[in-house]
Short mmCIF file of C-alpha atoms in Angstrom, two decimals:
data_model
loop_
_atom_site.label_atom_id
_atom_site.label_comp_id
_atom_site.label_asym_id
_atom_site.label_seq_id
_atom_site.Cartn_x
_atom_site.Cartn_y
_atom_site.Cartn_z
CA UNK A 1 95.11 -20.14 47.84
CA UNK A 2 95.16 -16.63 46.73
CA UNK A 3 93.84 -17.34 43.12
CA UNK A 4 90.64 -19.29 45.00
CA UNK A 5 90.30 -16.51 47.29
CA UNK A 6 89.97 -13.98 44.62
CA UNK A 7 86.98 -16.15 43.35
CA UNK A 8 85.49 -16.25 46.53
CA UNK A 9 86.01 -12.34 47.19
CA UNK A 10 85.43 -10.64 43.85
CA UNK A 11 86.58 -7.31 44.06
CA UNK A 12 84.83 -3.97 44.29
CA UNK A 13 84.93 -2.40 40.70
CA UNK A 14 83.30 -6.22 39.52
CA UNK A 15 80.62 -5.81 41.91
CA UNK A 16 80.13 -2.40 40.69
CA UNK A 17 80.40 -3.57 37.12
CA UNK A 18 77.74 -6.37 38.06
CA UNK A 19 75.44 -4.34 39.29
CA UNK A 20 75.62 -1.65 36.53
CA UNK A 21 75.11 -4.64 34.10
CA UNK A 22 71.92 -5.50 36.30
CA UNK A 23 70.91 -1.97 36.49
CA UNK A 24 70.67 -1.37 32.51
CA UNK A 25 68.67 -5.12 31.88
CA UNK A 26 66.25 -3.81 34.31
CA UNK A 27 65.38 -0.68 32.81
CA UNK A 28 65.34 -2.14 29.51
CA UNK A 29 62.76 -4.67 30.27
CA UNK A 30 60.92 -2.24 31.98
CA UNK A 31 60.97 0.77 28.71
CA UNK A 32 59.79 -2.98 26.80
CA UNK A 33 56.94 -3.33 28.92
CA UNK A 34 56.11 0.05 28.96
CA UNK A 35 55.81 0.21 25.61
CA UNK A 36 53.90 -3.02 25.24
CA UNK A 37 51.28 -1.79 27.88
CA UNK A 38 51.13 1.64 25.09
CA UNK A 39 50.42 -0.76 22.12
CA UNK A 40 47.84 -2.60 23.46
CA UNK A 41 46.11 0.79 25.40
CA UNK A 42 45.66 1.40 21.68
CA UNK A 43 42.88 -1.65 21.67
CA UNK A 44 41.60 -2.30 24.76
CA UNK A 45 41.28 -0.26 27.63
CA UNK A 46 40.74 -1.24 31.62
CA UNK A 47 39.79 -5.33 31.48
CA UNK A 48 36.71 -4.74 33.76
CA UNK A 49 35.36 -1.48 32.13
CA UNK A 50 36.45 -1.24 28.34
CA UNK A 51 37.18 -4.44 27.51
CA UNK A 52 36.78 -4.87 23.51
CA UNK A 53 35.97 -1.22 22.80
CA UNK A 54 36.07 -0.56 19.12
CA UNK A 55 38.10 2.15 17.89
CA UNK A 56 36.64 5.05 15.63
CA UNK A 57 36.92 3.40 12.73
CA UNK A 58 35.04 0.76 13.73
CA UNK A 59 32.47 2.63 15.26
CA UNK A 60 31.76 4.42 11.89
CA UNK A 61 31.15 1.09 10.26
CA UNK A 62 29.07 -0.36 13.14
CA UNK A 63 27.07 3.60 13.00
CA UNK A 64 26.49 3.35 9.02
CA UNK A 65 25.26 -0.58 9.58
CA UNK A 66 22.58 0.69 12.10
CA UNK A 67 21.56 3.03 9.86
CA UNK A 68 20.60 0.65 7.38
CA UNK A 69 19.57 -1.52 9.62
CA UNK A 70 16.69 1.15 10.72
CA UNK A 71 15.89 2.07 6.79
CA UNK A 72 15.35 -1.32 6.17
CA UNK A 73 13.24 -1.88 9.53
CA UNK A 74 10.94 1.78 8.55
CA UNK A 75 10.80 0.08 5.08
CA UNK A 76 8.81 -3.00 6.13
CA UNK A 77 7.36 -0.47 9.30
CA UNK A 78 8.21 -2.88 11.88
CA UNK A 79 10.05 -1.87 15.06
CA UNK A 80 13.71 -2.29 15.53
CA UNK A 81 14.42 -4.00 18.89
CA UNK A 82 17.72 -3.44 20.71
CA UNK A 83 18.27 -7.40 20.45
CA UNK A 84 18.21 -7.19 17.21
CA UNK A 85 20.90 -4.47 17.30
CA UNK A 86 23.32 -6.16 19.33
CA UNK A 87 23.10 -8.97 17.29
CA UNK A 88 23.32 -7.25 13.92
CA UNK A 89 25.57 -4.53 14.43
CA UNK A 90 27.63 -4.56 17.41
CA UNK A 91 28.41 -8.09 18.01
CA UNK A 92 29.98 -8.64 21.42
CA UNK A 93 30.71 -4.82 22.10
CA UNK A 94 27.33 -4.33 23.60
CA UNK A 95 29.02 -1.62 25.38
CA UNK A 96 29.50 0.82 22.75
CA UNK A 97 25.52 0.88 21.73
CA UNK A 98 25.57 4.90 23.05
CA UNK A 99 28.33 5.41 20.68
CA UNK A 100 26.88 4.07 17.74
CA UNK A 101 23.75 5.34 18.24
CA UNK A 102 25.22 8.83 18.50
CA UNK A 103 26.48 9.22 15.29
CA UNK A 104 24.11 6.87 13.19
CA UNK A 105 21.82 9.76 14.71
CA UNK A 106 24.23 12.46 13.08
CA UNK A 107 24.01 10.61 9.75
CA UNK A 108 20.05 10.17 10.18
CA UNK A 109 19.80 13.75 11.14
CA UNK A 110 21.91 15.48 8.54
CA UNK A 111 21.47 13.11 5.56
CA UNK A 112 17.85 11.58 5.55
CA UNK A 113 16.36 14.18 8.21
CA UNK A 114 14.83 11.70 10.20
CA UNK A 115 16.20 9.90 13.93
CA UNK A 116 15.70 7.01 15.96
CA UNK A 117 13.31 7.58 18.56
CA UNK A 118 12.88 4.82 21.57
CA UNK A 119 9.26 3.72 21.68
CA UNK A 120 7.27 4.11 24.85
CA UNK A 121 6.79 1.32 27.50
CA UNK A 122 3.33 0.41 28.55
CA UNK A 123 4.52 1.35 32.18
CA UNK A 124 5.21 4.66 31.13
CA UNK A 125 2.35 5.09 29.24
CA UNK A 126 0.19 4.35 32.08
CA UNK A 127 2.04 6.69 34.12
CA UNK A 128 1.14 9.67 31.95
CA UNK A 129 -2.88 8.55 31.74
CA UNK A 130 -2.44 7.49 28.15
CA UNK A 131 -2.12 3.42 28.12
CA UNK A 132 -5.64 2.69 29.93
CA UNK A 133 -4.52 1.02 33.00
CA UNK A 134 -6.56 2.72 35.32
CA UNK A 135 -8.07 -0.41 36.53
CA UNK A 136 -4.91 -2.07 37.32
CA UNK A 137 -3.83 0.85 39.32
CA UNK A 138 -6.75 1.44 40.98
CA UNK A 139 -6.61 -2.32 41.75
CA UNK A 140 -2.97 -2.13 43.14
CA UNK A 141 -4.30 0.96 45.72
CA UNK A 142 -6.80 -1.42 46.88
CA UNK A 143 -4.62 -3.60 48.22
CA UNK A 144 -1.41 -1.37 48.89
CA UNK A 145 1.04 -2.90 46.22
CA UNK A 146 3.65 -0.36 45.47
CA UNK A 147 3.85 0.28 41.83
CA UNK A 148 7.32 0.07 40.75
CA UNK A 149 9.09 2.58 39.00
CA UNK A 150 7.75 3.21 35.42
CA UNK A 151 10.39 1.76 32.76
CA UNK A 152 10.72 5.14 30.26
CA UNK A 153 12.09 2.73 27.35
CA UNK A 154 10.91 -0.45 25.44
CA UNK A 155 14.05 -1.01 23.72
CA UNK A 156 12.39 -0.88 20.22
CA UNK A 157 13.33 2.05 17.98
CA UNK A 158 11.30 3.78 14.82
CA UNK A 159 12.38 6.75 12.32
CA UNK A 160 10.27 9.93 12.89
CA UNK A 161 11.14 12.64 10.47
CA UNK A 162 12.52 15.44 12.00
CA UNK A 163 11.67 18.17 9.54
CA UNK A 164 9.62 21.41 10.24
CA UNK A 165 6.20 20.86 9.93
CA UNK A 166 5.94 24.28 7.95
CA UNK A 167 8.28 22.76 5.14
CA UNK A 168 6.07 19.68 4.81
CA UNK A 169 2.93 22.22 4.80
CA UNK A 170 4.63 24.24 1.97
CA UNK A 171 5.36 21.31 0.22
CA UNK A 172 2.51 19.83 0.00
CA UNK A 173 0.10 22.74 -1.53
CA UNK A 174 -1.23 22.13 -4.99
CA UNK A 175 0.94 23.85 -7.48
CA UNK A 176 -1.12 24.68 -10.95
CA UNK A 177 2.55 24.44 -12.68
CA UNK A 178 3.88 21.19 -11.30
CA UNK A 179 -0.07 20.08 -12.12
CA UNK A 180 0.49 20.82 -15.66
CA UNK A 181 3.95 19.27 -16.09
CA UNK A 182 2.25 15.61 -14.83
CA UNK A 183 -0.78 16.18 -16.65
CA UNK A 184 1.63 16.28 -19.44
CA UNK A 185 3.79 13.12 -18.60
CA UNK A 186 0.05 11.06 -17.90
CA UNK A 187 -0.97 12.15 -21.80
CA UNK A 188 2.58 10.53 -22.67
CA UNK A 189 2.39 7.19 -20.72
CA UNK A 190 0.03 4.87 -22.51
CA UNK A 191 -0.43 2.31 -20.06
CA UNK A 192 -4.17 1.80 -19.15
CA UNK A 193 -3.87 0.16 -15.55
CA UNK A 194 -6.53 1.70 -13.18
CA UNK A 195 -4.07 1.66 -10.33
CA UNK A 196 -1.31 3.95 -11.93
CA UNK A 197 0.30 6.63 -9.93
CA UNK A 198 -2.38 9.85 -9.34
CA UNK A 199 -1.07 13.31 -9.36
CA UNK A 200 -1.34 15.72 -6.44
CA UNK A 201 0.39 18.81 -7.86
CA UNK A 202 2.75 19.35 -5.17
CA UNK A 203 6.35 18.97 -4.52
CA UNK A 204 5.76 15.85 -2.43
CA UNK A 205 4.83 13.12 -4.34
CA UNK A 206 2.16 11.27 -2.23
CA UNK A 207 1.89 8.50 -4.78
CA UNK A 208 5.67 7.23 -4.02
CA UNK A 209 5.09 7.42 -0.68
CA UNK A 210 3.13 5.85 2.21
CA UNK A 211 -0.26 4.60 1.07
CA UNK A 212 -2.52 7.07 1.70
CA UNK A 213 -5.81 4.99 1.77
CA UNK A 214 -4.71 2.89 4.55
CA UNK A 215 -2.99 5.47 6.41
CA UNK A 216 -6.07 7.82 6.47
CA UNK A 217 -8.13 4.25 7.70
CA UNK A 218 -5.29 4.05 10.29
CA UNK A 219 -6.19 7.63 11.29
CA UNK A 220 -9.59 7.18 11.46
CA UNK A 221 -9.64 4.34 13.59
CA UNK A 222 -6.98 6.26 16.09
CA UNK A 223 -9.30 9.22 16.13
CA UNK A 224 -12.49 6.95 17.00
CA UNK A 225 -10.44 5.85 19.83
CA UNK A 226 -9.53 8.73 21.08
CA UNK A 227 -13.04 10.72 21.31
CA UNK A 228 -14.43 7.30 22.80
CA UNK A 229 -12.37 7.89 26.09
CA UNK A 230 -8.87 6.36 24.68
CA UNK A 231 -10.41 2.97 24.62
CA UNK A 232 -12.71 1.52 22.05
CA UNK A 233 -15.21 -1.70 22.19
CA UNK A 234 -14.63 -4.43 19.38
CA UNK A 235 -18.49 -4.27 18.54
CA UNK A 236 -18.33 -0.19 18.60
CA UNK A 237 -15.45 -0.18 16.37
CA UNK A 238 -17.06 -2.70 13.65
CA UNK A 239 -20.45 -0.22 14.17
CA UNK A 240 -18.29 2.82 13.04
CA UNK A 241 -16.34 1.27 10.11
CA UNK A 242 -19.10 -0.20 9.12
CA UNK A 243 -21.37 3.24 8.83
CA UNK A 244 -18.20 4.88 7.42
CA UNK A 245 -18.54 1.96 4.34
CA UNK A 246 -15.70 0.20 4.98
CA UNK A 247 -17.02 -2.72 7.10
CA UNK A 248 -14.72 -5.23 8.64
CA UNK A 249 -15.72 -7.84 5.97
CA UNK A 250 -14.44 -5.75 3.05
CA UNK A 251 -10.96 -4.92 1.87
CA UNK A 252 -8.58 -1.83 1.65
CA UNK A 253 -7.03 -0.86 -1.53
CA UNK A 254 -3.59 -0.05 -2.32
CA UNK A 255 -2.38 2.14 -5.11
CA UNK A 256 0.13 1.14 -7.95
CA UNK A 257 3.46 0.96 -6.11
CA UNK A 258 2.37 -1.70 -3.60
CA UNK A 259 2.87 -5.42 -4.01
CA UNK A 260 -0.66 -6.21 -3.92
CA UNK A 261 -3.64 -4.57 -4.89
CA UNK A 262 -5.60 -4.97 -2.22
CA UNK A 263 -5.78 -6.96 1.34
CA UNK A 264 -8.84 -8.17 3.76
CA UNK A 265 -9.39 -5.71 6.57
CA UNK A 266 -8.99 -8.16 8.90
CA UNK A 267 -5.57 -8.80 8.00
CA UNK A 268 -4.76 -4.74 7.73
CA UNK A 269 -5.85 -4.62 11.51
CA UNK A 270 -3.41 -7.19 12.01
CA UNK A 271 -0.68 -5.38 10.03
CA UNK A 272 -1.44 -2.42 12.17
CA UNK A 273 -1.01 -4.23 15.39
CA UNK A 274 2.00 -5.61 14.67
CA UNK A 275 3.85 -2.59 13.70
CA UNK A 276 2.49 -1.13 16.99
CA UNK A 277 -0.21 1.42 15.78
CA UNK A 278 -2.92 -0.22 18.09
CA UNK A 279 -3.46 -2.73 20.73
CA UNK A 280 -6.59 -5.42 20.91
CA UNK A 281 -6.92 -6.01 24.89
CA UNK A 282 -8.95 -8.77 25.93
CA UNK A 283 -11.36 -7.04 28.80
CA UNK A 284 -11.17 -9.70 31.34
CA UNK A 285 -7.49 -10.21 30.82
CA UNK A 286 -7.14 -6.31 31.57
CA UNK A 287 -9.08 -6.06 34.41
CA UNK A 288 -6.96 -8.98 36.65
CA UNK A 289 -4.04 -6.69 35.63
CA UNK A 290 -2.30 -7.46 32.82
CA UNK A 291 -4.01 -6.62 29.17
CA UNK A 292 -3.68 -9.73 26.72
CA UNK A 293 -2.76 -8.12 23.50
CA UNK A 294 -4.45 -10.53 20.53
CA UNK A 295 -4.88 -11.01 16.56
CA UNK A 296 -7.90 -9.15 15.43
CA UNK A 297 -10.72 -12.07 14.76
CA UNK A 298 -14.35 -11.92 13.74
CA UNK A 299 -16.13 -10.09 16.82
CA UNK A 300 -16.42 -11.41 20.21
CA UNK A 301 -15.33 -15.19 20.98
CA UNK A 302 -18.05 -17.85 21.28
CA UNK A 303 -16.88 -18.03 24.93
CA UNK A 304 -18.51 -14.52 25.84
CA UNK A 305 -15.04 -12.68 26.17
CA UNK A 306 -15.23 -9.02 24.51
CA UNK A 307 -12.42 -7.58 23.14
CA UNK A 308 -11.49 -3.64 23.26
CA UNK A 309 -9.04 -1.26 21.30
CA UNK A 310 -6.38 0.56 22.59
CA UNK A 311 -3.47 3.01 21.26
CA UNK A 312 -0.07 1.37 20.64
CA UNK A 313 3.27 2.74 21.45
CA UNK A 314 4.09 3.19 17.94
CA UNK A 315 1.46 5.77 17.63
CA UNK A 316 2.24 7.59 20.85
CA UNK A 317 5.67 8.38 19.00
CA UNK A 318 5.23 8.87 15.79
CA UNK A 319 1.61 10.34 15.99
CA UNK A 320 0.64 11.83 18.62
CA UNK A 321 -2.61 12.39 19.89
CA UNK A 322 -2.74 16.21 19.68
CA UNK A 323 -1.93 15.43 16.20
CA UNK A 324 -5.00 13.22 15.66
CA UNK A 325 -7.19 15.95 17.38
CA UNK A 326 -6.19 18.20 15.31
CA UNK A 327 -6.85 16.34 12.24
CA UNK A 328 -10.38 15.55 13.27
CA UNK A 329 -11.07 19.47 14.45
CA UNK A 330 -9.22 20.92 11.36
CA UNK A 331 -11.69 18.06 8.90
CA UNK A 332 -14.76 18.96 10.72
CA UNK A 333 -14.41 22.91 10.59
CA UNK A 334 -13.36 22.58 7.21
CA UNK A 335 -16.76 20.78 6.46
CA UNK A 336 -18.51 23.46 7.73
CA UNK A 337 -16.76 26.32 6.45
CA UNK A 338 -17.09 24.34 2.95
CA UNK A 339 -21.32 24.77 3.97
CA UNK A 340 -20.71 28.73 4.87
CA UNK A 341 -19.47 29.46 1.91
CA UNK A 342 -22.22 28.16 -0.45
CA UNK A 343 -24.20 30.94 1.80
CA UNK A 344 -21.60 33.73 2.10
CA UNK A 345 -20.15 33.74 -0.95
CA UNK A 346 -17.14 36.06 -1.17
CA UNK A 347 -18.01 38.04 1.69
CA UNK A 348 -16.42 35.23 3.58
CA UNK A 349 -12.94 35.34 2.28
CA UNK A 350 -10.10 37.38 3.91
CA UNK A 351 -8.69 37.88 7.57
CA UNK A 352 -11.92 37.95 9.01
CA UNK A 353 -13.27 34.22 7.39
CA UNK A 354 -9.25 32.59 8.66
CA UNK A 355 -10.04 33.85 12.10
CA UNK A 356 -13.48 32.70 12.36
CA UNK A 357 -12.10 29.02 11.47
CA UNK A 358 -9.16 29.16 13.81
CA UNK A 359 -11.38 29.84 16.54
CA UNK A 360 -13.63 27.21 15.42
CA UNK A 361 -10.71 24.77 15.11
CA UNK A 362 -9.39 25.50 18.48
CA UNK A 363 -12.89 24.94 20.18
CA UNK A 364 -12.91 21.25 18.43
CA UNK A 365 -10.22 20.34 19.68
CA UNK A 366 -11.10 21.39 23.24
CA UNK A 367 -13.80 19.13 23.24
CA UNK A 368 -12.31 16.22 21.50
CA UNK A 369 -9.67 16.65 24.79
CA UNK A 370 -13.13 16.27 27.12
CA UNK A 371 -14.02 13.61 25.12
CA UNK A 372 -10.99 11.73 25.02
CA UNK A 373 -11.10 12.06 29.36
CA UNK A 374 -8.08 14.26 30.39
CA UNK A 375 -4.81 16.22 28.64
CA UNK A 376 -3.81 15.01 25.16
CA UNK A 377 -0.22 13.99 25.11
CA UNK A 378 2.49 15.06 22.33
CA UNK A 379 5.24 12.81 21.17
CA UNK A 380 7.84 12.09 23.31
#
């Protein structure tokens, strides 16, 4: 009886032993899961907030594919969409976009000089006075709709060089030395081809760059739409071009380094509206309140419908329309000072003749702001 008692009753150093035994496992399995929960803090953070965050390493790689990604979207000059992004380059961590972004700007900045800017949203365009919606809000006061609040961002993204616009300047005067040197490389190169590269003298080589023929057309038409009150009538525009010799039944040229040699200037409006340089409204689309953006086709439909041009969003950023203005005042004063100084002579060179242009510059572009109907906006 007393051995089955003792198995009934253990005594008090086994229980003590027991429990120290108990103790020990305990704190063992919890130092194991405490260590577990440390290996995998490594990878993944709180499940609802930072789930799947990439570590450093990977966001390096993921910054140095977006900025490829953008070279090769400025390359074709089409606008890289945040879609295309998250599909391309961050896969299912759509939550570390600000993180990328932040240092494929740093690599932009530092190594190409350039960034990512966010293109403009029609809403916000329209907020400032620059998109040509005053009908539609005019429209929506009429009948007491709220407006709702003006989305800053379209989600698309271009390069826009961030160097100082004196360096460009600098670079691009005519140098009688580096004029020389390429006169002397064009005596060696034999090849006869109409369409070879020309020679500006300057450090920046506008012959391996963007095509300066169609970008000065692209200018041209911007600046005819600004000094017509920011929006342009098909049948106005095809006037101008036409007068200016380069109707919209001709062709624009490219130079040497471009694929073809030339293209219909029906389809280089297109071009242009796709990459997001301008915008052809349809009117009566516009005026029930939302603009119809459309292909550019020969005039006015059969229907009756007129058609009008408008800035993009793409020009807002990357050109700006005190940028245009100046352009026009800076080409129109130099015209006439080019006139003076057939009549002056010498006696208008110096301090005195740089003023007198300034002034004339800065008066230009005063009235190309009354023209155009209010403030001229800078990029944003």
């Amino acid at each position: 009886m007393s051995r089955a008692g003792t198995r009934q009753r253990p005594s008090g150093a086994s229980q003590a032993q027991t429990q120290s035994r108990a103790t020990q496992k305990s704190q063992r399995n919890r130092v194991e899961e405490t260590e577990d929960e440390e290996e995998d803090g490594d990878t993944s953070m709180d499940v609802d907030d930072e789930e799947n965050v990439p570590r450093d390493d990977d966001l390096v790689r993921k910054s140095n594919q977006l900025v490829r990604l953008a070279l090769f979207a400025e390359h074709k000059r089409n606008p890289l969409r945040r879609e295309e992004i998250s599909k391309k380059v961050l896969g299912s961590n759509t939550r570390a976009f600000n993180q990328v972004l932040q240092l494929a700007q740093t690599t932009l900045q530092k190594t190409f000089g350039m960034e990512l800017v966010e293109l403009r949203s029609r809403a916000e365009l329209g907020k400032d006075g620059v998109g040509g919606d005053e009908d539609l809000e005019e429209a929506r006061k009429a009948v007491g709709v709220k407006k709702k609040a003006a989305a800053a961002g379209s989600k698309s993204y271009i390069l826009r060089s961030i160097l100082n616009p004196t360096i460009i300047e600098e670079a691009a005067q005519v140098s009688e030395k580096i004029l020389e040197e390429e006169a002397l490389e064009e005596d060696d190169n034999d090849d006869d081809d109409e369409r070879s590269a020309r020679s500006y003298g300057s450090l920046i080589s506008w012959s391996h760059t963007d095509q300066i023929g169609s970008l000065g057309i692209l200018y041209i038409i911007l600046a005819l739409i600004l000094v017509s009150g920011r929006v342009l009538s098909d049948a106005e525009l095809r006037a101008h071009m036409k007068k200016l010799r380069q109707p919209m039944s001709g062709s624009v040229k490219f130079d040497a380094h471009a694929t073809h040699k030339s293209v219909s200037m029906e389809a280089y409006m297109n071009m242009i509206i796709r990459q997001g340089f301008v915008e052809r409204v349809a009117v009566g689309d516009a005026k029930k309140g939302k603009g119809k953006r459309v292909r550019a086709t020969q005039g006015d439909d059969d229907s009756g419908a007129t058609y009008e041009w408008r800035w993009g969003n793409r020009a807002h950023s990357e050109v700006g329309e005190k940028a245009i203005a100046q352009f026009v005042a800076e080409f129109m004063v130099g015209e006439q000072e080019a006139e003076d100084d057939e009549e002056d002579g010498a006696r208008a060179r110096g301090r005195r003749r740089q003023d007198r242009a300034q002034n004339k510059v800065e008066k230009m572009a005063a009235g190309i702001e009354r023209a155009a109907g209010g403030n001229l906006s800078d990029l944003k």
